[in-house]
């Protein structure tokens, strides 16, 4: 279980995330929705140790991840798949995937078996293995970003807008990839602006507004109540 308690985070003196609490049960997908600039990525950065929270706590299966730094958080089993599908453009897909297991580089056998596991899960990545990351389509790059995170063998994933800038067909494919991870027991915190995508995948939604949770809803049969969309799109106006 991933628990965020009263998380406060920002940059310098600016408080961007102001007391966010949410829970992702083990093996569940929970979505954090919100418009541009509401603090979604800042929340994820503070959870995974890219920035230190100003206050609050982040617990993975009861153990606090605060102030461990990003590598320490990855070691404990929590990985971020960043927004923008960042990649080493000049490196091949295979080399990019291997970067995800950087911390385990001393154990070559382990790295090789992880790579095998990842390309077995996403066979498209095996086909693309020797292609330069800079030549991938948006969907391929997103799949590679997921694969790279899996190389660290995480127990939980933070996904920052995986559906962004993809065609509807490719969004569907990424959705299936995320669902297959859940079926394999992964715990997922999904940050999204695409409400329909989040409704298809998540069992619970939180809406972030001005750095605070403004709404929380259970999703039942792909539906979270008629007020969700009007509320959420109201935020967008
Ligand atoms: N490195 C930074 N230094 C200072 N301010 C930042 C930094 N990164 C983000 N911010 C500010 O924090 C606020 C929230 O940004 P954040 O990236 O968390 O929003 P977001 O919800 O992820 O938005 P988007 O949907 O556009 O990705 C914005 O006002 C942004 O300008
Ligand atoms: Mg963002």
Short mmCIF file of C-alpha atoms and ligand atoms in Angstrom, two decimals:
data_model
loop_
_atom_site.label_atom_id
_atom_site.label_comp_id
_atom_site.label_asym_id
_atom_site.label_seq_id
_atom_site.Cartn_x
_atom_site.Cartn_y
_atom_site.Cartn_z
CA UNK A 1 0.00 0.00 0.00
CA UNK A 2 1.17 3.51 -0.87
CA UNK A 3 0.06 6.16 1.59
CA UNK A 4 0.51 9.90 1.18
CA UNK A 5 -0.18 11.81 4.38
CA UNK A 6 -0.60 15.58 4.45
CA UNK A 7 2.11 16.10 1.86
CA UNK A 8 3.38 19.64 1.48
CA UNK A 9 5.89 20.44 -1.25
CA UNK A 10 7.10 23.18 -3.55
CA UNK A 11 10.10 25.06 -4.79
CA UNK A 12 12.08 27.46 -2.64
CA UNK A 13 9.51 29.17 -0.45
CA UNK A 14 6.62 28.59 -2.85
CA UNK A 15 4.19 25.98 -1.55
CA UNK A 16 2.64 24.17 -4.55
CA UNK A 17 1.24 21.02 -2.90
CA UNK A 18 -0.51 21.96 0.30
CA UNK A 19 -1.59 19.00 2.39
CA UNK A 20 -2.35 16.16 -0.01
CA UNK A 21 -3.45 12.83 1.47
CA UNK A 22 -4.30 9.79 -0.59
CA UNK A 23 -4.04 6.02 -0.45
CA UNK A 24 -3.30 3.47 -3.16
CA UNK A 25 -4.12 -0.05 -1.93
CA UNK A 26 -1.64 -2.76 -2.93
CA UNK A 27 -2.40 -3.96 -6.45
CA UNK A 28 -4.78 -1.09 -7.21
CA UNK A 29 -4.72 1.75 -9.72
CA UNK A 30 -5.68 5.09 -8.20
CA UNK A 31 -5.81 8.27 -10.29
CA UNK A 32 -4.87 11.82 -9.40
CA UNK A 33 -6.59 14.23 -11.81
CA UNK A 34 -6.18 17.93 -12.23
CA UNK A 35 -5.75 20.71 -14.78
CA UNK A 36 -2.49 22.26 -15.94
CA UNK A 37 -0.31 23.58 -13.17
CA UNK A 38 -2.39 22.22 -10.28
CA UNK A 39 0.64 20.47 -8.77
CA UNK A 40 0.30 16.90 -10.07
CA UNK A 41 3.92 16.49 -11.16
CA UNK A 42 5.15 18.28 -8.04
CA UNK A 43 3.20 15.77 -5.93
CA UNK A 44 4.86 12.87 -7.77
CA UNK A 45 8.33 14.46 -7.47
CA UNK A 46 7.87 14.82 -3.71
CA UNK A 47 6.62 11.21 -3.41
CA UNK A 48 9.59 9.73 -5.25
CA UNK A 49 12.28 11.87 -3.62
CA UNK A 50 13.19 14.10 -6.58
CA UNK A 51 12.34 16.99 -4.26
CA UNK A 52 12.15 16.81 -0.45
CA UNK A 53 8.67 17.34 0.97
CA UNK A 54 8.29 20.38 3.23
CA UNK A 55 6.00 18.39 5.48
CA UNK A 56 3.98 15.19 5.62
CA UNK A 57 4.86 11.59 4.98
CA UNK A 58 5.01 9.02 2.19
CA UNK A 59 4.77 5.37 3.22
CA UNK A 60 5.23 2.27 1.08
CA UNK A 61 3.94 -0.78 2.94
CA UNK A 62 4.35 1.12 6.19
CA UNK A 63 7.91 2.29 5.61
CA UNK A 64 8.57 6.03 5.24
CA UNK A 65 10.26 7.08 1.99
CA UNK A 66 10.81 10.68 3.03
CA UNK A 67 14.36 12.02 2.73
CA UNK A 68 15.75 8.82 1.24
CA UNK A 69 16.48 10.64 -2.04
CA UNK A 70 15.35 9.36 -5.44
CA UNK A 71 17.77 6.38 -5.65
CA UNK A 72 16.80 5.28 -2.12
CA UNK A 73 13.12 5.40 -3.05
CA UNK A 74 13.73 3.30 -6.19
CA UNK A 75 15.62 0.77 -4.05
CA UNK A 76 12.57 0.41 -1.81
CA UNK A 77 10.43 -0.38 -4.81
CA UNK A 78 8.81 2.85 -5.99
CA UNK A 79 9.53 4.15 -9.52
CA UNK A 80 8.42 7.27 -11.40
CA UNK A 81 7.60 7.19 -15.10
CA UNK A 82 8.08 10.89 -15.80
CA UNK A 83 5.91 13.21 -17.87
CA UNK A 84 7.23 13.89 -21.37
CA UNK A 85 8.50 10.32 -21.81
CA UNK A 86 12.06 11.44 -21.26
CA UNK A 87 14.62 9.26 -22.99
CA UNK A 88 18.24 9.20 -24.04
CA UNK A 89 17.55 9.98 -27.69
CA UNK A 90 20.92 8.85 -29.07
CA UNK A 91 20.82 5.55 -27.23
CA UNK A 92 18.96 2.46 -28.39
CA UNK A 93 15.78 1.21 -26.77
CA UNK A 94 17.76 -1.65 -25.23
CA UNK A 95 20.33 0.77 -23.76
CA UNK A 96 17.54 2.97 -22.41
CA UNK A 97 15.92 -0.04 -20.75
CA UNK A 98 19.24 -1.03 -19.20
CA UNK A 99 19.51 2.44 -17.64
CA UNK A 100 16.46 1.50 -15.58
CA UNK A 101 18.50 -1.22 -13.87
CA UNK A 102 21.49 1.07 -13.32
CA UNK A 103 21.49 0.41 -9.59
CA UNK A 104 21.82 -3.31 -10.16
CA UNK A 105 24.57 -3.00 -12.78
CA UNK A 106 27.00 -5.01 -10.62
CA UNK A 107 24.79 -8.08 -11.06
CA UNK A 108 24.80 -8.76 -14.80
CA UNK A 109 22.77 -11.96 -14.56
CA UNK A 110 20.03 -10.13 -12.68
CA UNK A 111 19.97 -7.28 -15.23
CA UNK A 112 19.78 -9.73 -18.14
CA UNK A 113 16.89 -11.62 -16.58
CA UNK A 114 15.03 -8.35 -15.89
CA UNK A 115 15.49 -7.28 -19.49
CA UNK A 116 14.13 -10.64 -20.59
CA UNK A 117 11.12 -10.22 -18.30
CA UNK A 118 10.37 -6.72 -19.60
CA UNK A 119 10.57 -7.60 -23.30
CA UNK A 120 8.47 -10.70 -22.66
CA UNK A 121 5.81 -8.51 -21.04
CA UNK A 122 6.00 -5.92 -23.84
CA UNK A 123 7.13 -7.81 -26.98
CA UNK A 124 7.00 -4.57 -28.99
CA UNK A 125 10.11 -3.47 -27.04
CA UNK A 126 11.98 -6.56 -28.27
CA UNK A 127 11.16 -5.57 -31.86
CA UNK A 128 12.40 -2.04 -31.16
CA UNK A 129 15.48 -3.06 -29.15
CA UNK A 130 18.11 -1.74 -31.56
CA UNK A 131 16.22 1.38 -32.62
CA UNK A 132 17.40 4.77 -31.37
CA UNK A 133 15.02 6.18 -28.78
CA UNK A 134 14.94 9.49 -30.67
CA UNK A 135 13.30 7.70 -33.60
CA UNK A 136 10.38 6.24 -31.66
CA UNK A 137 6.75 7.31 -31.97
CA UNK A 138 5.08 8.82 -28.90
CA UNK A 139 3.37 5.55 -28.00
CA UNK A 140 6.57 3.55 -28.41
CA UNK A 141 8.42 6.04 -26.24
CA UNK A 142 5.77 5.75 -23.52
CA UNK A 143 5.99 1.96 -23.63
CA UNK A 144 9.78 2.19 -23.35
CA UNK A 145 9.42 4.53 -20.35
CA UNK A 146 7.18 1.95 -18.66
CA UNK A 147 9.67 -0.80 -19.50
CA UNK A 148 12.57 1.22 -18.15
CA UNK A 149 10.77 1.68 -14.82
CA UNK A 150 10.03 -2.05 -14.68
CA UNK A 151 13.76 -2.78 -15.02
CA UNK A 152 14.14 -1.64 -11.40
CA UNK A 153 11.59 -4.32 -10.40
CA UNK A 154 9.29 -1.91 -8.56
CA UNK A 155 6.38 -2.81 -6.32
CA UNK A 156 4.68 0.48 -7.08
CA UNK A 157 4.70 2.90 -10.02
CA UNK A 158 3.96 6.60 -10.35
CA UNK A 159 2.77 7.38 -13.90
CA UNK A 160 2.81 11.04 -14.92
CA UNK A 161 0.26 11.59 -17.72
CA UNK A 162 1.01 8.46 -19.77
CA UNK A 163 -1.82 9.25 -22.22
CA UNK A 164 -0.64 12.79 -23.02
CA UNK A 165 -0.10 13.69 -26.69
CA UNK A 166 -1.07 10.24 -27.99
CA UNK A 167 -3.74 9.33 -30.55
CA UNK A 168 -6.88 7.62 -29.19
CA UNK A 169 -5.76 4.23 -30.56
CA UNK A 170 -2.36 4.49 -28.90
CA UNK A 171 -3.94 5.73 -25.65
CA UNK A 172 -5.92 2.46 -25.70
CA UNK A 173 -2.72 0.44 -26.12
CA UNK A 174 -1.01 2.23 -23.24
CA UNK A 175 -4.12 1.64 -21.14
CA UNK A 176 -3.87 -2.08 -21.85
CA UNK A 177 -0.19 -2.05 -20.90
CA UNK A 178 -0.99 -0.35 -17.59
CA UNK A 179 -3.86 -2.78 -16.95
CA UNK A 180 -1.54 -5.74 -17.57
CA UNK A 181 0.79 -4.41 -14.87
CA UNK A 182 -2.10 -4.17 -12.42
CA UNK A 183 -3.07 -7.74 -13.25
CA UNK A 184 0.49 -8.73 -12.36
CA UNK A 185 0.00 -7.14 -8.92
CA UNK A 186 1.52 -3.71 -9.46
CA UNK A 187 0.37 -0.78 -7.29
CA UNK A 188 -0.13 2.30 -9.50
CA UNK A 189 -0.65 5.99 -8.82
CA UNK A 190 -1.78 7.40 -12.17
CA UNK A 191 -1.61 11.16 -12.75
CA UNK A 192 -3.85 12.23 -15.64
CA UNK A 193 -5.74 15.04 -17.31
CA UNK A 194 -7.64 12.52 -19.45
CA UNK A 195 -10.68 11.73 -17.28
CA UNK A 196 -12.02 8.96 -19.53
CA UNK A 197 -8.66 7.18 -19.55
CA UNK A 198 -8.49 7.39 -15.75
CA UNK A 199 -12.10 6.15 -15.38
CA UNK A 200 -11.27 3.06 -17.47
CA UNK A 201 -8.28 2.12 -15.32
CA UNK A 202 -8.64 3.41 -11.79
CA UNK A 203 -10.75 2.16 -8.90
CA UNK A 204 -10.59 5.53 -7.14
CA UNK A 205 -10.04 9.10 -8.30
CA UNK A 206 -8.77 12.16 -6.53
CA UNK A 207 -9.01 15.62 -8.09
CA UNK A 208 -6.27 18.11 -7.29
CA UNK A 209 -7.08 21.80 -7.32
CA UNK A 210 -4.62 24.51 -6.27
CA UNK A 211 -2.43 21.93 -4.58
CA UNK A 212 -5.21 20.38 -2.50
CA UNK A 213 -7.53 17.42 -2.93
CA UNK A 214 -10.86 18.95 -3.92
CA UNK A 215 -12.79 15.75 -4.66
CA UNK A 216 -12.46 12.02 -4.06
CA UNK A 217 -14.61 9.38 -5.73
CA UNK A 218 -14.76 5.60 -5.99
CA UNK A 219 -15.07 4.37 -9.59
CA UNK A 220 -17.73 1.72 -10.10
CA UNK A 221 -18.14 0.19 -13.56
CA UNK A 222 -16.15 3.00 -15.18
CA UNK A 223 -18.35 5.63 -13.56
CA UNK A 224 -17.58 8.02 -10.74
CA UNK A 225 -20.81 10.00 -10.62
CA UNK A 226 -22.13 12.66 -12.95
CA UNK A 227 -20.71 15.49 -10.88
CA UNK A 228 -17.12 14.41 -11.51
CA UNK A 229 -16.82 15.50 -15.09
CA UNK A 230 -18.73 18.74 -14.61
CA UNK A 231 -16.61 19.49 -11.58
CA UNK A 232 -13.39 18.53 -13.27
CA UNK A 233 -14.09 20.37 -16.49
CA UNK A 234 -15.22 23.30 -14.37
CA UNK A 235 -11.67 23.38 -13.05
CA UNK A 236 -10.40 23.58 -16.60
CA UNK A 237 -12.39 26.71 -17.47
N1 LIG B 1 11.20 23.42 -10.84
C1 LIG B 1 10.27 24.33 -10.54
N2 LIG B 1 10.58 25.49 -9.94
C2 LIG B 1 9.64 26.40 -9.62
N3 LIG B 1 8.31 26.24 -9.86
C3 LIG B 1 7.93 25.11 -10.47
C4 LIG B 1 8.89 24.10 -10.84
N4 LIG B 1 8.19 23.08 -11.42
C5 LIG B 1 6.90 23.44 -11.41
N5 LIG B 1 6.74 24.65 -10.82
C6 LIG B 1 5.45 25.36 -10.63
O1 LIG B 1 4.61 24.57 -9.81
C7 LIG B 1 3.25 24.65 -10.23
C8 LIG B 1 2.70 23.25 -10.42
O2 LIG B 1 3.45 22.60 -11.45
P1 LIG B 1 3.31 21.07 -11.75
O3 LIG B 1 4.31 20.74 -12.80
O4 LIG B 1 3.35 20.30 -10.48
O5 LIG B 1 1.83 21.02 -12.32
P2 LIG B 1 1.08 19.86 -13.10
O6 LIG B 1 -0.24 19.70 -12.42
O7 LIG B 1 1.94 18.67 -13.24
O8 LIG B 1 0.82 20.54 -14.53
P3 LIG B 1 0.79 19.88 -16.01
O9 LIG B 1 -0.57 19.29 -16.15
O10 LIG B 1 0.95 21.05 -16.92
O11 LIG B 1 1.89 18.88 -16.12
C9 LIG B 1 3.26 25.50 -11.48
O12 LIG B 1 2.85 26.79 -11.12
C10 LIG B 1 4.69 25.48 -11.93
O13 LIG B 1 5.02 26.67 -12.58
MG1 LIG B 2 2.74 17.71 -14.79
#
